[in-house]
Coordinates of C-alpha atoms in Angstrom, one line a residue:
M1 CA 25.8 17.4 23.6
R2 CA 23.1 17.6 26.4
I3 CA 19.4 16.9 25.4
K4 CA 16.8 19.3 26.7
K5 CA 15.2 17.5 29.6
T6 CA 11.5 16.7 29.1
P7 CA 9.2 18.2 31.6
P8 CA 7.5 15.8 34.1
M9 CA 4.0 16.7 32.7
T10 CA 4.9 16.1 29.0
E11 CA 6.7 12.9 30.1
L12 CA 3.5 11.5 31.6
I13 CA 1.4 12.6 28.7
E14 CA 3.9 11.0 26.3
T15 CA 4.0 7.7 28.4
A16 CA 0.1 7.5 28.2
M17 CA 0.0 7.9 24.5
M18 CA 2.8 5.5 24.2
L19 CA 0.8 2.9 26.4
A20 CA -2.0 3.7 24.1
M21 CA -0.3 2.6 21.2
E22 CA 0.9 -0.6 22.9
R23 CA -2.7 -1.6 23.7
H24 CA -3.6 -1.0 20.2
D25 CA -0.4 -2.7 18.6
R26 CA 2.6 -3.5 20.6
N27 CA 4.9 -3.7 17.2
T28 CA 3.8 0.0 16.6
K29 CA 5.0 1.0 19.8
I30 CA 8.4 -0.8 19.4
H31 CA 8.6 0.6 15.9
C32 CA 8.1 4.0 17.4
E33 CA 10.8 3.6 20.1
R34 CA 13.5 2.3 17.3
V35 CA 12.5 5.2 15.1
K36 CA 13.0 7.6 18.0
R37 CA 16.6 6.1 18.8
L38 CA 17.7 6.6 15.4
S39 CA 16.2 9.8 14.6
T40 CA 17.9 11.0 17.9
R41 CA 21.3 9.9 16.5
I42 CA 20.7 11.4 13.1
G43 CA 19.6 14.9 14.8
I44 CA 22.7 15.0 17.1
S45 CA 24.9 14.1 14.3
M46 CA 23.5 17.1 12.5
N47 CA 24.3 19.2 15.5
L48 CA 20.8 20.4 16.0
E49 CA 20.0 22.7 19.0
K50 CA 18.9 21.2 22.1
T51 CA 15.1 22.3 21.6
E52 CA 15.1 20.8 18.0
V53 CA 16.3 17.4 19.3
Y54 CA 13.8 17.4 21.7
V55 CA 10.9 18.1 19.5
L56 CA 12.3 15.4 17.0
Q57 CA 12.6 12.9 19.9
S58 CA 8.9 13.6 20.8
A59 CA 7.7 13.7 17.2
A60 CA 9.6 10.3 16.4
A61 CA 8.2 8.5 19.4
L62 CA 4.8 9.5 18.6
H63 CA 4.9 9.6 14.8
D64 CA 2.4 6.7 14.7
L65 CA 0.0 7.6 17.3
G66 CA -2.5 8.2 14.8
K67 CA -2.6 4.5 14.2
V68 CA -4.9 4.1 17.4
V69 CA -7.8 5.1 15.4
I70 CA -7.1 2.8 12.5
P71 CA -9.3 -0.4 12.8
D72 CA -7.5 -3.4 13.5
S73 CA -8.8 -5.1 10.3
I74 CA -6.5 -2.7 8.4
L75 CA -3.6 -2.2 10.9
L76 CA -3.4 -5.8 11.6
K77 CA -4.3 -7.2 8.2
P78 CA -2.1 -10.3 7.5
S79 CA -1.6 -9.2 3.6
K80 CA -0.9 -6.0 1.8
L81 CA -3.4 -3.3 1.9
D82 CA -5.9 -2.4 -1.1
R83 CA -6.6 0.8 -2.3
S84 CA -9.4 1.9 -0.1
E85 CA -7.6 0.5 2.9
W86 CA -4.5 2.5 2.2
K87 CA -6.7 5.5 1.9
I88 CA -7.8 5.0 5.5
M89 CA -4.2 4.1 6.6
R90 CA -2.9 7.2 5.3
T91 CA -5.1 9.4 7.8
H92 CA -2.7 8.5 10.7
A93 CA -0.2 11.2 10.3
A94 CA -2.9 14.0 10.4
S95 CA -5.1 12.2 12.9
G96 CA -1.8 11.8 15.3
A97 CA -0.7 15.6 14.6
E98 CA -4.2 16.6 15.6
M99 CA -4.1 14.4 18.9
V100 CA -0.7 15.9 19.9
E101 CA -1.7 19.5 18.9
V102 CA -4.5 19.6 21.5
S103 CA -2.4 18.1 24.1
E104 CA -0.5 19.7 27.0
I105 CA 2.9 18.6 25.9
E106 CA 5.4 21.2 25.7
Q107 CA 6.1 22.3 22.0
A108 CA 2.8 20.6 21.0
E109 CA 2.4 22.7 18.0
S110 CA 5.7 22.1 16.7
I111 CA 5.8 18.5 17.3
A112 CA 2.5 18.0 15.7
K113 CA 3.7 19.7 12.7
I114 CA 6.6 17.2 12.4
I115 CA 4.3 14.4 13.0
R116 CA 1.8 15.6 10.2
H117 CA 4.6 15.8 7.6
H118 CA 6.7 12.6 8.1
H119 CA 5.2 10.9 5.4
E120 CA 5.6 13.6 2.8
H121 CA 8.0 13.0 -0.2
L122 CA 10.7 15.0 -1.7
D123 CA 8.9 14.8 -5.2
G124 CA 5.6 15.8 -3.7
S125 CA 3.8 12.2 -3.9
G126 CA 3.6 11.9 -0.3
Y127 CA 1.0 12.7 2.2
P128 CA -1.1 14.3 3.8
D129 CA -0.4 17.7 2.1
G130 CA 1.9 16.8 -0.9
L131 CA 4.7 19.0 0.3
K132 CA 8.2 19.1 -2.0
G133 CA 11.5 19.5 -1.1
K134 CA 12.8 22.1 1.5
N135 CA 9.0 22.8 2.1
I136 CA 9.0 19.6 4.2
P137 CA 10.3 20.3 7.7
L138 CA 13.8 18.9 8.2
L139 CA 12.8 17.1 11.3
S140 CA 10.0 15.3 9.3
R141 CA 12.7 14.6 6.6
I142 CA 14.9 13.0 9.4
I143 CA 12.0 10.9 10.8
A144 CA 11.1 9.7 7.4
V145 CA 14.5 8.5 7.0
A146 CA 14.7 6.4 10.2
D147 CA 10.9 5.3 9.7
S148 CA 11.5 4.1 6.3
Y149 CA 14.5 1.8 7.3
D150 CA 12.9 0.2 10.6
A151 CA 9.6 0.0 8.3
I152 CA 11.4 -2.1 5.6
S153 CA 13.7 -4.1 7.9
M154 CA 11.4 -5.0 10.5
H155 CA 9.1 -8.2 10.4
R156 CA 5.6 -7.6 9.2
H157 CA 2.6 -9.3 9.6
Y158 CA 2.6 -10.4 5.8
S159 CA 6.3 -10.7 5.2
G160 CA 9.6 -11.4 7.2
A161 CA 12.3 -8.8 7.9
T162 CA 14.5 -7.7 5.1
P163 CA 18.1 -7.7 5.6
H164 CA 20.1 -4.5 6.3
D165 CA 21.9 -4.4 3.0
R166 CA 18.7 -4.9 0.9
A167 CA 16.9 -2.3 3.2
L168 CA 19.8 0.2 2.2
E169 CA 19.5 -0.8 -1.4
I170 CA 15.8 -0.1 -1.3
M171 CA 16.2 3.3 0.2
R172 CA 19.0 4.4 -2.2
N173 CA 16.3 3.9 -4.8
E174 CA 14.2 6.4 -3.0
R175 CA 17.0 9.0 -2.8
G176 CA 15.8 12.4 -3.9
T177 CA 12.2 11.4 -4.6
K178 CA 10.9 10.1 -1.2
L179 CA 14.0 10.5 0.9
D180 CA 16.3 13.5 1.6
P181 CA 19.6 12.7 0.1
D182 CA 21.7 14.5 2.7
V183 CA 19.8 13.0 5.6
L184 CA 20.0 9.5 3.7
D185 CA 23.8 10.1 3.4
L186 CA 24.1 10.9 7.0
F187 CA 22.3 7.8 8.1
E188 CA 24.6 5.6 6.0
D189 CA 27.5 7.1 7.5
I190 CA 25.9 6.3 11.0
V191 CA 25.2 2.8 10.2
S192 CA 28.3 2.0 8.4
S193 CA 30.7 3.1 11.0
D194 CA 31.2 2.8 14.9
K195 CA 28.8 5.4 15.8
L196 CA 25.7 3.0 15.7
S197 CA 25.5 -0.6 15.4
I198 CA 22.5 -2.2 13.8
E199 CA 21.6 -4.2 17.0
E200 CA 21.4 -0.7 18.8
I201 CA 18.7 0.3 16.5

């Protein structure tokens, strides 16, 4: 399938936003690039339309853009966040969506919507709007799975990387509550087959 080509102006703006993330925290940019790659593979496997894949790619690449306004004392804290710090951290989804929505990126409104809801949970316990089930946009549910895998498996400031099998075990425990079962099943099929090696993620 041919993916919709990114318009030059959109590509320029996205690059600038990615550089802003890198300047604030290089690990965030690397994480977003990995989530974009994995989300794209999931989206293509679901036979999404070209425009949907484009929106998915852009939203995945910029899903943590809002972290550029999170203080370093919280974003780079070498230990787990406390309740008040988590409250601030959770603003990044809405903040990133707002930044994209006022940009000149093609499909900005659609991309912003997907970014805003990538931390919603199927059981309604997510943020920022507490959406449930199918009320969460499909593309947000795709990014949620990719984001969860990379967030669990990548090295963090306060802990080492989690092995692949353990990461999958954690995600299975979130099946139907945090993560969409259908998207999670497809994800597992992709990473357990020749379609995608873990090293490519």
